[in-house]
Coordinates of C-alpha atoms in Angstrom, one line a residue:
M1 CA 0.0 0.0 0.0
N2 CA 2.8 2.4 1.0
L3 CA 4.6 1.7 -2.2
R4 CA 1.5 2.3 -4.3
L5 CA 0.8 5.6 -2.5
N6 CA 4.4 6.8 -3.1
W7 CA 4.1 5.8 -6.8
V8 CA 0.9 7.9 -7.1
G9 CA 2.6 10.8 -5.3
L10 CA 5.6 10.6 -7.5
K11 CA 3.5 10.6 -10.7
T12 CA 1.5 13.6 -9.4
L13 CA 4.7 15.5 -8.5
V14 CA 6.3 14.9 -11.9
R15 CA 3.0 15.8 -13.7
K16 CA 2.9 19.0 -11.7
E17 CA 6.5 19.9 -12.6
V18 CA 6.0 19.2 -16.3
I19 CA 2.8 21.2 -16.4
R20 CA 4.6 24.1 -14.7
V21 CA 7.4 24.0 -17.2
L22 CA 5.1 23.8 -20.2
R23 CA 2.6 26.4 -18.9
I24 CA 5.3 29.1 -18.6
W25 CA 7.3 28.0 -21.6
V26 CA 8.0 31.6 -22.5
Q27 CA 10.1 31.8 -19.3
T28 CA 11.4 28.2 -19.1
I29 CA 12.2 27.2 -22.7
V30 CA 12.5 30.3 -24.9
P31 CA 15.1 32.4 -23.0
P32 CA 17.8 29.7 -22.9
A33 CA 17.2 29.0 -26.6
I34 CA 17.7 32.6 -27.4
T35 CA 20.8 32.8 -25.2
M36 CA 22.4 29.8 -26.8
T37 CA 21.6 31.1 -30.3
L38 CA 23.6 34.3 -29.4
Y39 CA 26.5 32.1 -28.1
F40 CA 26.6 30.2 -31.4
I41 CA 26.5 33.5 -33.4
I42 CA 29.1 35.4 -31.3
F43 CA 31.5 32.7 -30.1
G44 CA 31.0 30.1 -32.8
N45 CA 30.5 32.1 -35.9
L46 CA 32.3 35.5 -35.3
I47 CA 35.1 34.6 -32.9
G48 CA 35.4 31.0 -34.2
R49 CA 36.5 32.2 -37.6
R50 CA 39.6 33.8 -36.0
I51 CA 40.3 30.8 -33.7
G52 CA 40.1 28.2 -36.4
D53 CA 40.2 24.5 -35.5
M54 CA 40.3 23.2 -31.9
G55 CA 41.0 19.6 -31.0
G56 CA 40.9 18.7 -34.7
F57 CA 37.4 20.1 -35.2
D58 CA 35.9 23.3 -36.4
Y59 CA 35.5 25.6 -33.5
M60 CA 31.7 25.7 -33.9
Q61 CA 31.6 21.9 -33.7
Y62 CA 33.9 21.9 -30.7
I63 CA 31.9 24.2 -28.5
A64 CA 28.4 22.9 -29.5
P65 CA 28.5 19.9 -27.0
G66 CA 29.7 22.3 -24.2
L67 CA 26.9 24.8 -24.9
I68 CA 24.3 22.0 -25.0
M69 CA 25.6 20.7 -21.6
M70 CA 25.7 24.2 -20.2
S71 CA 22.0 24.7 -21.0
V72 CA 21.1 21.3 -19.5
I73 CA 23.0 22.1 -16.3
T74 CA 21.6 25.6 -15.7
N75 CA 18.0 24.7 -16.5
S76 CA 18.0 21.5 -14.4
Y77 CA 19.4 23.5 -11.5
G78 CA 17.1 26.5 -12.0
N79 CA 13.9 24.5 -12.3
V80 CA 14.3 22.6 -9.0
V81 CA 15.6 25.5 -6.9
S82 CA 12.7 27.8 -8.0
S83 CA 10.1 25.1 -7.8
F84 CA 10.9 23.8 -4.3
F85 CA 11.6 27.2 -2.9
G86 CA 8.2 28.3 -4.3
A87 CA 6.6 25.4 -2.4
K88 CA 8.3 26.6 0.8
F89 CA 7.4 30.3 0.2
G90 CA 3.8 29.4 -0.7
R91 CA 3.6 27.2 2.4
H92 CA 2.3 24.2 0.5
V93 CA 5.4 22.2 1.2
E94 CA 3.6 21.2 4.4
E95 CA 1.0 19.4 2.3
M96 CA 3.7 17.2 0.9
L97 CA 5.3 16.6 4.3
V98 CA 2.0 15.4 5.9
S99 CA 1.1 13.3 2.9
P100 CA 1.9 9.5 2.8
M101 CA 4.8 10.4 0.4
S102 CA 8.3 9.6 1.7
N103 CA 11.0 12.2 1.6
A104 CA 12.8 10.2 -1.1
T105 CA 9.6 10.5 -3.3
I106 CA 9.5 14.3 -2.7
I107 CA 13.1 14.6 -3.7
I108 CA 12.9 12.3 -6.8
G109 CA 9.7 14.1 -8.0
H110 CA 11.3 17.5 -8.0
V111 CA 14.5 16.2 -9.4
A112 CA 12.6 14.5 -12.2
G113 CA 11.0 17.8 -13.1
G114 CA 14.4 19.5 -13.3
V115 CA 15.8 16.7 -15.5
I116 CA 12.8 16.9 -17.8
R117 CA 13.2 20.7 -18.2
G118 CA 17.0 20.3 -18.7
L119 CA 16.5 17.6 -21.4
L120 CA 13.8 19.7 -23.2
V121 CA 16.1 22.7 -23.3
G122 CA 19.0 20.6 -24.3
A123 CA 17.1 19.1 -27.2
M124 CA 16.1 22.5 -28.4
V125 CA 19.7 23.8 -28.1
T126 CA 20.8 20.7 -30.1
M127 CA 18.4 21.6 -32.9
I128 CA 19.7 25.2 -32.8
A129 CA 23.3 23.9 -33.0
L130 CA 22.4 21.8 -36.1
A131 CA 21.5 25.0 -37.8
F132 CA 25.1 26.2 -37.3
T133 CA 27.2 23.1 -37.6
R134 CA 27.2 19.4 -38.3
L135 CA 27.0 17.0 -35.3
E136 CA 27.2 13.2 -35.5
I137 CA 26.9 11.2 -32.3
A138 CA 30.0 9.1 -32.0
N139 CA 28.8 7.1 -28.9
P140 CA 25.0 7.4 -28.2
A141 CA 25.3 5.5 -24.9
I142 CA 27.9 7.9 -23.4
T143 CA 26.1 10.9 -24.8
F144 CA 22.7 10.2 -23.3
S145 CA 23.9 8.7 -20.0
M146 CA 26.2 11.6 -19.3
V147 CA 23.6 14.3 -20.1
L148 CA 21.1 12.4 -17.9
L149 CA 23.5 12.0 -14.9
S150 CA 24.7 15.6 -15.2
S151 CA 21.2 16.8 -15.2
I152 CA 20.4 14.7 -12.0
V153 CA 23.5 16.1 -10.3
F154 CA 22.5 19.7 -10.7
A155 CA 18.8 19.1 -10.1
L156 CA 19.9 17.7 -6.7
A157 CA 22.2 20.7 -6.1
G158 CA 19.2 23.0 -6.9
F159 CA 17.1 21.1 -4.4
I160 CA 19.7 21.6 -1.6
N161 CA 20.0 25.3 -2.5
A162 CA 16.2 25.6 -2.2
V163 CA 16.2 23.8 1.2
F164 CA 18.6 26.4 2.7
A165 CA 17.1 29.4 0.9
R166 CA 15.2 31.8 3.1
K167 CA 14.4 34.5 0.5
F168 CA 14.3 34.8 -3.2
D169 CA 17.8 36.4 -3.3
D170 CA 19.2 33.1 -1.8
I171 CA 18.2 31.1 -4.9
S172 CA 20.3 33.3 -7.2
I173 CA 23.5 33.5 -5.2
I174 CA 24.8 30.0 -6.0
P175 CA 23.9 30.2 -9.8
T176 CA 25.5 33.6 -10.1
F177 CA 28.7 33.2 -8.0
V178 CA 29.3 29.5 -8.2
L179 CA 27.5 27.7 -11.1
T180 CA 28.2 30.3 -13.8
P181 CA 32.0 30.6 -13.1
L182 CA 32.3 26.8 -12.9
T183 CA 30.5 26.4 -16.2
Y184 CA 32.6 29.0 -18.1
L185 CA 35.8 27.4 -16.7
G186 CA 34.5 23.9 -17.4
G187 CA 36.0 23.5 -20.9
V188 CA 32.9 24.7 -22.8
F189 CA 34.8 27.1 -25.0
Y190 CA 38.3 25.7 -24.9
S191 CA 40.5 22.6 -24.4
I192 CA 42.3 22.6 -21.1
S193 CA 45.4 21.4 -23.1
L194 CA 45.8 25.1 -24.0
L195 CA 46.2 26.1 -20.4
P196 CA 49.5 26.3 -18.5
E197 CA 50.2 23.1 -16.5
F198 CA 49.3 24.7 -13.2
W199 CA 45.9 25.9 -14.4
Q200 CA 45.3 22.5 -16.0
K201 CA 45.6 20.9 -12.5
V202 CA 43.3 23.6 -11.1
S203 CA 40.7 22.9 -13.8
L204 CA 40.7 19.2 -12.8
A205 CA 38.9 20.2 -9.5
N206 CA 35.9 21.5 -11.5
P207 CA 33.3 18.7 -11.8
I208 CA 31.7 20.4 -14.8
L209 CA 34.9 19.8 -16.8
Y210 CA 34.3 16.1 -16.6
M211 CA 30.7 16.3 -17.6
V212 CA 31.4 18.6 -20.6
N213 CA 34.3 16.5 -21.8
A214 CA 32.5 13.2 -21.4
F215 CA 29.5 14.6 -23.3
R216 CA 31.8 16.0 -26.0
F217 CA 33.4 12.6 -26.3
G218 CA 30.0 11.0 -26.8
I219 CA 29.3 13.4 -29.7
L220 CA 32.7 14.1 -31.2
G221 CA 34.8 11.3 -29.9
T222 CA 37.4 13.6 -28.3
S223 CA 38.1 14.4 -24.6
D224 CA 40.7 16.0 -22.4
I225 CA 40.1 13.6 -19.5
S226 CA 39.4 10.0 -18.8
I227 CA 35.8 9.0 -19.5
A228 CA 35.9 6.3 -16.8
K229 CA 37.1 8.9 -14.3
A230 CA 34.3 11.3 -15.5
Y231 CA 31.6 8.6 -14.8
A232 CA 33.1 7.9 -11.4
I233 CA 33.1 11.5 -10.3
V234 CA 29.6 12.1 -11.6
A235 CA 28.3 9.0 -9.8
V236 CA 29.9 10.1 -6.6
F237 CA 28.2 13.5 -6.9
V238 CA 24.8 11.8 -7.5
I239 CA 25.1 9.6 -4.4
A240 CA 26.5 12.4 -2.2
L241 CA 24.0 15.0 -3.2
F242 CA 21.0 12.6 -2.9
S243 CA 22.2 11.4 0.5
A244 CA 22.7 15.1 1.6
S245 CA 19.1 15.9 0.4
M246 CA 17.7 12.9 2.3
I247 CA 19.5 14.0 5.5
L248 CA 18.3 17.6 5.2
M249 CA 14.7 16.5 4.6
N250 CA 14.7 13.9 7.4
R251 CA 16.0 16.6 9.8
G252 CA 13.6 19.2 8.5
V253 CA 16.3 21.7 7.8
G254 CA 14.8 24.9 6.3
I255 CA 11.4 23.4 6.3
R256 CA 10.3 22.7 9.9
E257 CA 12.3 25.5 11.4

């Protein structure tokens, strides 16, 4: 009975999140598509002509996987942090807490919504990229598994941010001062082989670097880092962030205070 109730609760949460994304598609889908189009025009087309090839590929081709992954990461994170904080702010998070749903179901439901939005935006950005360059998926399994795992990681990170957030300003601090710098320094626009040795080592501490490179390997077949290491790091982040989310929910941090 409990399993069935949790399943019903999970489907309801996911349905709510999907409807939310589609209902306000002008805010959730269109802006990232426009932003990525400008990236392709400015960085790929205008600046790319002066840069030439990178990693044996046309510069537009090289940055396309990074831009797709960047859109997936930011939208997965943004959807969950805004949705769960909105539930806290509107005081209807209590309805979920007193329902038969487990904390794990609440977390998974919100994360699923973030993943769905991230993948929707990623698919749209991919179509935009195909208007500018040619992309052929070298390894579909790596491509789809890495974009899915990366989306889960940042959806979980967005959930944790929402748990601690006390006001709307708190949900923009991490994306502005942490997520955006890590994304730009995550090998989206360049190969870390171009960096001095010291900065190459510093870059290896950035988890987004592994996600972008593994995704690029899945599409183009080239990477600056070990794919096995990338999967190991992403898996560790999924487990660690989900465990942290469960601990916070079980303790009622930011919710029952």
